[in-house]
XYZ file of C-alpha atoms in Angstrom:
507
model
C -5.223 29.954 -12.259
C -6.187 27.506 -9.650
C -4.711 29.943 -7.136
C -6.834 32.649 -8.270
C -9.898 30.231 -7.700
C -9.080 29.890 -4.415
C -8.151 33.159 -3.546
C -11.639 34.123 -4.614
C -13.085 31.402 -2.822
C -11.246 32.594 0.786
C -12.622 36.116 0.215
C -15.871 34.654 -0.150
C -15.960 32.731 2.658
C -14.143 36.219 4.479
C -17.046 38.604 3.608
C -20.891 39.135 5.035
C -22.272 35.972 5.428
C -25.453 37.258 3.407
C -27.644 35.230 0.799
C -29.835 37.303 -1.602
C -32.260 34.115 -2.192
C -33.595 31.232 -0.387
C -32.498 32.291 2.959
C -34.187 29.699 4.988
C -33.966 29.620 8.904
C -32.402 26.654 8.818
C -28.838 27.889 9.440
C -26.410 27.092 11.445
C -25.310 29.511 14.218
C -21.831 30.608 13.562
C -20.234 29.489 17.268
C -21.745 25.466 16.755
C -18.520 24.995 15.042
C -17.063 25.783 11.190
C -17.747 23.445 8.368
C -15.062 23.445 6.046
C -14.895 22.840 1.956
C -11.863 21.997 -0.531
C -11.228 20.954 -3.894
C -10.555 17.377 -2.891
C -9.645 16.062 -6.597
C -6.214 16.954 -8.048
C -5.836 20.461 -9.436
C -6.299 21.257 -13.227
C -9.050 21.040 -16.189
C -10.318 17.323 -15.434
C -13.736 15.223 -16.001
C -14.406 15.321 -12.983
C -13.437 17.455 -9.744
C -14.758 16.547 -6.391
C -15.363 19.513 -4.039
C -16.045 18.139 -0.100
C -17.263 19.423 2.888
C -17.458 18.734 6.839
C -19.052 20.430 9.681
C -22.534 20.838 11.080
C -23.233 23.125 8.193
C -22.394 20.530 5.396
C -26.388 19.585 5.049
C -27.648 23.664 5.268
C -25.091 24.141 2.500
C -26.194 21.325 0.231
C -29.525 21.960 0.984
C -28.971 25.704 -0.023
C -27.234 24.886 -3.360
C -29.811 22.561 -4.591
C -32.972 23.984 -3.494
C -36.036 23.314 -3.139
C -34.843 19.952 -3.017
C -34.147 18.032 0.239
C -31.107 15.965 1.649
C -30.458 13.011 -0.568
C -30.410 9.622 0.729
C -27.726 8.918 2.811
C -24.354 7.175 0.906
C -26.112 7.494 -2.394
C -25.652 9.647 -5.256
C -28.192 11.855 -6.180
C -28.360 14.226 -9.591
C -28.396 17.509 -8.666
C -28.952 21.252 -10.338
C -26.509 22.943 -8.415
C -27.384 27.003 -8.290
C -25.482 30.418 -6.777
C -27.534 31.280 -3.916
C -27.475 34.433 -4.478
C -28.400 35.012 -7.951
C -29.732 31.737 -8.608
C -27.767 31.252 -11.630
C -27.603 27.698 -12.414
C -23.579 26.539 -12.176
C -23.479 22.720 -12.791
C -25.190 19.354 -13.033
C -23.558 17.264 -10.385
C -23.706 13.742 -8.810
C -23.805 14.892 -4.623
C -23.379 12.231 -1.914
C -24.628 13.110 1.610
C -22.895 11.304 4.506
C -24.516 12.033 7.849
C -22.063 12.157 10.881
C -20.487 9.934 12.279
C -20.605 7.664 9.326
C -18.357 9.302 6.975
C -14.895 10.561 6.499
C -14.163 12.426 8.858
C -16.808 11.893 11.508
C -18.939 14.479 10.909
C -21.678 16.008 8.215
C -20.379 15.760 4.908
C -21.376 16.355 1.345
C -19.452 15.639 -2.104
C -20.094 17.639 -5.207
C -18.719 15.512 -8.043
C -18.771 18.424 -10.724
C -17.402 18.874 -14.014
C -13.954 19.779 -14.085
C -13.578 23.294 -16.127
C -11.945 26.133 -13.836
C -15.179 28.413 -14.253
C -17.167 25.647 -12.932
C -15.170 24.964 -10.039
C -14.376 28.282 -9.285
C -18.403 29.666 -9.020
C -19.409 26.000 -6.968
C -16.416 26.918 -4.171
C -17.377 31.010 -4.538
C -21.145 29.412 -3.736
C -19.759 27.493 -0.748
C -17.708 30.626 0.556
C -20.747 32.661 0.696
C -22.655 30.186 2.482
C -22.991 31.293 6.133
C -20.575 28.844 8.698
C -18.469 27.792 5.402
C -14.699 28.621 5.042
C -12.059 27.112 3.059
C -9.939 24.035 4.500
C -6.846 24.058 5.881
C -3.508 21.631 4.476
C -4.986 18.370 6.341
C -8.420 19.861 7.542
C -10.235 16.656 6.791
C -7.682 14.176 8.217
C -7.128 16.074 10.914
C -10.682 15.855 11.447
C -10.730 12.333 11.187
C -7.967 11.943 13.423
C -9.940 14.252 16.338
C -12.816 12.007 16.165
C -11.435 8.611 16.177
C -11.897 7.795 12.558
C -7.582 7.381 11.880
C -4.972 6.603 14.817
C -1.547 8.463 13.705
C -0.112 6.002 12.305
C -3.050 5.033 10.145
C -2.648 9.273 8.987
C 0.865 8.903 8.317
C 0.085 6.016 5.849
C -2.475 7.941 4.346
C -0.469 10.972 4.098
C 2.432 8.028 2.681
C -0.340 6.736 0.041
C -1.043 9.821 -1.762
C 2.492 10.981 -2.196
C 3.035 7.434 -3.219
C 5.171 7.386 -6.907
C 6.342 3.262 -6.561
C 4.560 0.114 -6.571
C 6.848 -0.732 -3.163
C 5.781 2.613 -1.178
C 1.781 1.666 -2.314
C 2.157 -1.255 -1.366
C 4.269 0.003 2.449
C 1.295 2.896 2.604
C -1.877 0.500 1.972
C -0.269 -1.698 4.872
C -0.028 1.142 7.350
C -3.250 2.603 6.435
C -4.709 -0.747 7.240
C -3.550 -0.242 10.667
C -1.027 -2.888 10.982
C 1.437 -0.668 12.734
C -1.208 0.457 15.170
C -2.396 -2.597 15.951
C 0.882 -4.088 17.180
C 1.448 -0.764 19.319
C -2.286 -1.094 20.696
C -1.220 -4.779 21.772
C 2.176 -4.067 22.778
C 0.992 -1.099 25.019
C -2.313 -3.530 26.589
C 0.735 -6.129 27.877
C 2.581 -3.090 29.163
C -1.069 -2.239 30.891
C -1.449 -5.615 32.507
C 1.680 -5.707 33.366
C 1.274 -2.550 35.224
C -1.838 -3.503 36.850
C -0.176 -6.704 38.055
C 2.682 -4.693 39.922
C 0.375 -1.888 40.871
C -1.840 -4.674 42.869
C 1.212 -6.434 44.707
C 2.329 -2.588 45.710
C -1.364 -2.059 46.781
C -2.192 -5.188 48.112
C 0.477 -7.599 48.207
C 0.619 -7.795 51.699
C -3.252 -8.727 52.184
C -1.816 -11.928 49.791
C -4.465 -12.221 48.387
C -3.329 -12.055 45.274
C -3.714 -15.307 42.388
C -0.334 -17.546 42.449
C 1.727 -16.904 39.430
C 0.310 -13.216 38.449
C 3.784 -11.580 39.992
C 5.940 -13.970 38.365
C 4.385 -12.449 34.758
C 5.816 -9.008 35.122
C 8.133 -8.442 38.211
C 11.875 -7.676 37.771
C 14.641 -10.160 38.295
C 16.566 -6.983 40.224
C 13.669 -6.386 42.908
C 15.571 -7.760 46.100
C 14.139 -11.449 47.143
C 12.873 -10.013 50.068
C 10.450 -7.785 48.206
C 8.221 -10.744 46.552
C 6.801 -14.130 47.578
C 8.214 -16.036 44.876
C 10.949 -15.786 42.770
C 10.198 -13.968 38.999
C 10.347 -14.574 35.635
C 9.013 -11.170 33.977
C 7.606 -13.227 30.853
C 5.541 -10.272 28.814
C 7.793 -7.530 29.694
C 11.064 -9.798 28.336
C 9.232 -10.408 24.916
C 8.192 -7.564 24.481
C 11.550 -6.513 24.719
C 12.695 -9.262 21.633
C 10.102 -7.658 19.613
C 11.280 -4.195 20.043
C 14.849 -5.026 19.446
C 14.180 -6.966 16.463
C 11.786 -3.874 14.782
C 14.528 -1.311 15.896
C 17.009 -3.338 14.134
C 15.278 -2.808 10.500
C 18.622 -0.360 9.326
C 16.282 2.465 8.998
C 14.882 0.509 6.010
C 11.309 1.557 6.379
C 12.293 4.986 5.970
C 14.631 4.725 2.818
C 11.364 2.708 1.154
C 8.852 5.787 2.112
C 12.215 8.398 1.123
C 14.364 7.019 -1.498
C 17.286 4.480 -1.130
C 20.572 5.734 -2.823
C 22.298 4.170 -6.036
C 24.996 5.197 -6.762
C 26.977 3.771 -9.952
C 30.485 4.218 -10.356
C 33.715 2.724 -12.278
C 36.795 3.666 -14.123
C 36.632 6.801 -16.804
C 34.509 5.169 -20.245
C 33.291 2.012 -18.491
C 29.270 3.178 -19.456
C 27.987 4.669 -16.023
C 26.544 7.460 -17.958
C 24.677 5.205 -20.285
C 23.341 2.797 -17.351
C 22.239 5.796 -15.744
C 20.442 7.214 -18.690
C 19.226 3.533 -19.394
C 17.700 3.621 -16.126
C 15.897 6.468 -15.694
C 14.819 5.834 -19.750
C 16.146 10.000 -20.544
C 19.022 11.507 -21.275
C 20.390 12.407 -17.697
C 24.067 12.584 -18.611
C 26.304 13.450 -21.325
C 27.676 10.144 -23.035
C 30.776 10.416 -24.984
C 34.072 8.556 -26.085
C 36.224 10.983 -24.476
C 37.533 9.916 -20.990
C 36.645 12.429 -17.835
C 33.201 13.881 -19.693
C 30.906 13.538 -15.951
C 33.318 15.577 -14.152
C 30.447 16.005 -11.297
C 27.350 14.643 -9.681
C 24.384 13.607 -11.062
C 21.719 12.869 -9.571
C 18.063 11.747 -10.998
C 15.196 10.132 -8.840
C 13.948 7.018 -10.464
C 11.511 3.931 -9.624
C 13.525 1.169 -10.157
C 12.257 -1.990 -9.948
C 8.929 -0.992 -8.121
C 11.399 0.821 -5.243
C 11.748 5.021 -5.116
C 15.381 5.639 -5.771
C 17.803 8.695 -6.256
C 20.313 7.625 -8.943
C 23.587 9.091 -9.066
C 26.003 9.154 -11.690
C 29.501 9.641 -10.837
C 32.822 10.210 -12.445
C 34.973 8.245 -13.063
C 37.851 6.890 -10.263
C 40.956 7.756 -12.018
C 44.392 9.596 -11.006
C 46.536 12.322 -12.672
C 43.187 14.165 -14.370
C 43.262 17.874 -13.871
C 42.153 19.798 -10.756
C 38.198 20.269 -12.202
C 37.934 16.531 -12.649
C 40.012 15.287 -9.306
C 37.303 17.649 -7.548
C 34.568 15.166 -9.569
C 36.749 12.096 -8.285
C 36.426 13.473 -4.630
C 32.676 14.191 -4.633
C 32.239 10.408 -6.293
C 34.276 9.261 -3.372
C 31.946 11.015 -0.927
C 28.664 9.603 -2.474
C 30.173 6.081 -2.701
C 29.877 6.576 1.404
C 26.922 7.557 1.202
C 25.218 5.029 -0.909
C 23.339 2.374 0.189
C 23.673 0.269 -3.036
C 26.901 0.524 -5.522
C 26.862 -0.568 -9.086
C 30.346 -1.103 -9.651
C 31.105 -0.846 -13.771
C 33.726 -2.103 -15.800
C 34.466 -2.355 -19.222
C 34.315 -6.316 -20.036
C 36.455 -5.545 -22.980
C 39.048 -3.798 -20.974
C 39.648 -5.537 -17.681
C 43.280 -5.351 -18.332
C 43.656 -1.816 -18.392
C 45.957 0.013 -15.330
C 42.282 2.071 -14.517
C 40.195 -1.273 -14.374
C 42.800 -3.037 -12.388
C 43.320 0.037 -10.253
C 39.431 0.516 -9.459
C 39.579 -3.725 -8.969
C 42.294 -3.400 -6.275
C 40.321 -0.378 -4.456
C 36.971 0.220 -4.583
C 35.831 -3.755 -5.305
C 38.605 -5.045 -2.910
C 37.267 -3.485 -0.672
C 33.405 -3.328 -0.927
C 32.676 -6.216 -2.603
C 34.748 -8.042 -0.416
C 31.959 -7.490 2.807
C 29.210 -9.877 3.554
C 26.136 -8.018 3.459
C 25.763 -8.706 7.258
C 28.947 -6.662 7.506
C 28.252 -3.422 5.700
C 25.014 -2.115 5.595
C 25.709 -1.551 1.690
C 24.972 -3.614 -0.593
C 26.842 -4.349 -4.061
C 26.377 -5.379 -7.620
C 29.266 -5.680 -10.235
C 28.164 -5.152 -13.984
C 30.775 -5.792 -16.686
C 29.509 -3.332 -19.490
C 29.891 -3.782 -23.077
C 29.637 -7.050 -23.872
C 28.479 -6.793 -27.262
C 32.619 -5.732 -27.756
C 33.305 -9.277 -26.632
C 33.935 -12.526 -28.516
C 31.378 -15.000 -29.052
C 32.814 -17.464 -26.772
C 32.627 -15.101 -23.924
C 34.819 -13.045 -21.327
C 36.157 -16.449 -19.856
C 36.979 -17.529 -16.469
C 38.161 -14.692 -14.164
C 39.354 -15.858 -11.064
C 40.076 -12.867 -9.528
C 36.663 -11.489 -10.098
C 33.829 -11.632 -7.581
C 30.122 -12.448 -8.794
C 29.017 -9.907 -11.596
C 26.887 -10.000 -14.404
C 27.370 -9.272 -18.119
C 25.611 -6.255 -19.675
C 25.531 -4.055 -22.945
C 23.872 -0.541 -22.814
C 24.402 -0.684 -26.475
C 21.882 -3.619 -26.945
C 20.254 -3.753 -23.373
C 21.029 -7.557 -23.427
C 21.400 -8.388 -20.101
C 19.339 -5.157 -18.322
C 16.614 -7.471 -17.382
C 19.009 -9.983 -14.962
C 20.439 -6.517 -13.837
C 17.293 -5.266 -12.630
C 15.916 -8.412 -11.186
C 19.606 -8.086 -8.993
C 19.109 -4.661 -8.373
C 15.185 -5.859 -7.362
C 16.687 -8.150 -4.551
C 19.392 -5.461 -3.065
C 16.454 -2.858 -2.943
C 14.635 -5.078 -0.988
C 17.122 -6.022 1.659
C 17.968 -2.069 1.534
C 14.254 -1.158 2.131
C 12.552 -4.489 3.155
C 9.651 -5.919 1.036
C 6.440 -4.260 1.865
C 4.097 -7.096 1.203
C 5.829 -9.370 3.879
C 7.156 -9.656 7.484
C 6.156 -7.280 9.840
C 5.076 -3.670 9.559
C 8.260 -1.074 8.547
C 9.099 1.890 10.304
C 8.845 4.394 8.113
C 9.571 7.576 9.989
C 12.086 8.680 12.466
C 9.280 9.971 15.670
C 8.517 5.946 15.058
C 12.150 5.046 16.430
C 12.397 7.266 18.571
C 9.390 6.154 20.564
C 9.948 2.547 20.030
C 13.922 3.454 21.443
C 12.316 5.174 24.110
C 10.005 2.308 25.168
C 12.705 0.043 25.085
C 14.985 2.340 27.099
C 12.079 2.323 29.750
C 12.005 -1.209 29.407
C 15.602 -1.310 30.224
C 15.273 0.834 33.202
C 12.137 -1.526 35.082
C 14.186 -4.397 34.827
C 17.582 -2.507 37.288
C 14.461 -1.503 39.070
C 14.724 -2.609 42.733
C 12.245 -0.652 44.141
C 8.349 -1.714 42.974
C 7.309 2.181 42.753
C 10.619 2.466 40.507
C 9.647 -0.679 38.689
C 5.640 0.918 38.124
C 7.168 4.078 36.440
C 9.224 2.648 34.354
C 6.250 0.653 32.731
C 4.254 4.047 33.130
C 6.864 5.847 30.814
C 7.330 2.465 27.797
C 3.412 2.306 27.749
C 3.895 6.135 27.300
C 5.408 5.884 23.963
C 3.709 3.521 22.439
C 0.837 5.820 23.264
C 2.011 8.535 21.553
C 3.266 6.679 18.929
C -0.578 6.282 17.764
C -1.501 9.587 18.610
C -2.313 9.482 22.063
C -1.380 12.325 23.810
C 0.699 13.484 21.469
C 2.529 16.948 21.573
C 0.507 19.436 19.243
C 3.464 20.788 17.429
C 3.929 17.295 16.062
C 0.623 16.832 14.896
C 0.845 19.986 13.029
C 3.818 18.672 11.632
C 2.429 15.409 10.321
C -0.766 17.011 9.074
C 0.942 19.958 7.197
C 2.201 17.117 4.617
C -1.478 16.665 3.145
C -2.329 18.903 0.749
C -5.776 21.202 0.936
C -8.980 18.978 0.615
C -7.657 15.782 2.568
């Protein structure tokens, strides 16, 4: 249905820009630029649905559905009878907000219809807007897009927008707020204004160093150690290019976590045949995910459910169970368990408490937790949690010391006793997996933001085996470079179409 509407809408906005009433000769001429219009609120019957536009028509069009009336106040909502301009049929009661360029969204004219929420409402206000002359439907991004063209959003300040509405856990809301707020930009912005003065400072000594008149101590800021003695007045110490160089290192060494928190950071829970991964996984993701029986060998594949656990996004994967001499259907299970356990970034080991004994606990003891749970987490970049399931099977007194055992904790998907100290563990591997969002220093939470951090450091790498000062100025020419483009300086076009392709239509 909502396609229909906006089908309608684009051949409205495709046909002769004609109005049958209240033509006035205030309208915009078609080549001052096209003002766009979306459904900005989320698709479906609703209270409310806002409809937005943007462009030097945004006022005519307002103006056009509501006359006689004039503009509004600015940033103040205004009750409005909102009629087709061409028949003059009412279509809606509505709250509009006018927000006169460049104080709004995206820079320009805007308007808000906050309408009521029924398809046949919707559908005749953005048929209204399609007819209006200068008007055509928004692109996937249109307004950010917008925004980002006139200064309103750096790219990185986009990205965390785009990150905040496709936001499902408390831990990406709280990564996306944080980027939004610019605090990835801002480092970049100051990272790239050293690499500036740096530049100016060996720029000068190449232009004028040998008027010397340049200040004592500027050269000794930003010059390489390599450029030959001969070259400079005074031996070097490049201070600001060498810390910037910490600071890089240290962000580029984050083990990709900013980008499992924005994606999804993989769980995968496995153990011997009957020790209850089925029934943590369904437990988990609170609905029945996988079949949970008595029988030995019943998950014979992979199964995989995305989850927010603990406040982080996570894909969940049950697994079957590690045993030998099962038939070829379930030894092709065992395999593809074998491959995720490589994959994952955390492991919830299982084993039966009530079983420890058996030849398939000891076996999966000797193997998988020998050899995992035997790593320091500076070590591995997976992490690892051992459960011992069912303990509502055990005596009162408890399991009793086992030796032999690393760290675990006690659990019974029967009762759920002990599911709260298992997701308080689980809370703390997550957040060494994807770092915690609400501390420390902004994440990286795409892959072009490595690359262009690697690529500044590379450049940084390359000034300081400089011995040549023209060699030396490019070098800082090319790291300044990327942390340009890293806020959307410059950047290529196909990437920006990329990035802005992620929004949906009427953001």
């Amino acid at each position: 249905m909502w396609r229909g509407l906006w089908t309608l809408a684009a051949r409205a906005a495709r046909g002769p820009h004609r109005l049958c009433r209240r033509q006035g000769s205030g309208a915009p001429a078609p080549s001052s630029g096209a003002t766009i219009f979306a459904l900005s609120s989320g698709q479906g019957r609703c209270g409310i649905a806002v409809i937005r536009t943007s462009g030097p028509a945004s006022g005519y069009a307002l103006r056009i559905l509501t006359a006689p009336r004039d503009l509004p106040a600015a940033r103040k909502a205004s009750l409005r009878l909102l009629s087709d301009p061409c028949s003059g049929e009412p279509l809606d009661r509505a709250l509009v907000l006018w927000f006169p360029g460049p104080r709004s969204f995206t820079g320009e004219d805007c308007v808000e219809f906050h309408v009521h929420g029924g398809p046949a409402v919707v559908s005749g206000i953005l048929q209204a807007l399609g007819s209006v002359p200068g008007l055509r439907p928004a692109e996937a991004g249109e307004f950010t897009r917008r925004a980002f063209a006139h200064g309103k959003l750096n790219l990185t300040e986009v990205e965390g927008l785009a990150d905040l509405i496709h936001a499902e856990t408390e831990a990406q809301r709280r990564q996306a707020l944080r980027q939004l707020d610019g605090e990835l930009g801002h480092l970049c912005r100051s990272w790239a204004r050293n690499l500036t003065k740096a530049l100016a400072h060996v720029e000068a000594y190449i232009d004028f160093g040998e008027d010397d008149n340049l200040e004592e101590g500027v050269l000794e800021q930003v010059l390489p150690h390599s450029l030959p003695s001969a070259c400079l007045p005074s031996p070097t110490a490049d201070i600001q290019v060498r810390e910037l160089e910490v600071a890089l290192g240290a962000h580029l060494q984050d083990a990709r976590r900013g980008q499992r928190l924005r994606s999804g950071a993989h769980v995968v829970v496995t153990g011997p045949p009957n020790a209850g991964k089925s029934s943590l996984v369904n437990l988990l993701s609170r609905k029945p995910v996988s079949i949970v029986s008595p029988e030995p060998g019943t998950t014979r594949d992979v199964l995989e459910t995305p989850v927010d656990l603990a406040g982080f996004p996570v894909l969940l994967s049950d697994t079957a169970g590690l045993r030998e001499g099962a038939g070829p259907v379930e030894q092709e299970g065992v395999r593809r368990a074998q491959e995720r356990l490589e994959q994952a970034d955390v492991i919830v080991a299982m084993l039966d408490a009530s079983d420890l004994a058996s030849p398939s606990s000891r076996n999966f003891l000797d193997t998988v937790v020998a050899t995992v749970g035997a790593q320091s987490p500076s070590e591995s970049s997976q992490r690892f949690v051992l459960v011992l399931n069912k303990s509502d099977l055990l005596p009162p007194e408890g399991p009793g010391p086992r030796p032999d055992l690393p760290p675990n904790l006690l659990l019974s998907c029967l009762t759920g006793e002990g599911l709260h100290s298992l997701l308080e563990a689980l809370r703390k591997e997550l957040a060494a997996v994807c770092g915690d969002p609400s501390t420390g220093s902004p994440l990286l939470t795409r892959a072009r933001h490595q690359h262009h951090l690697k690529g500044c450091l590379d450049a940084l790498g390359h000034y300081k085996q400089s011995k040549d000062l023209a060699l030396a100025a490019e070098a800082l020419r090319v790291a300044r470079g990327h942390l340009t483009c890293l806020t959307g300086g410059g950047g290529a076009e196909e990437i920006l179409d990329i990035i802005f392709r992620d929004f949906c239509v009427g953001k």
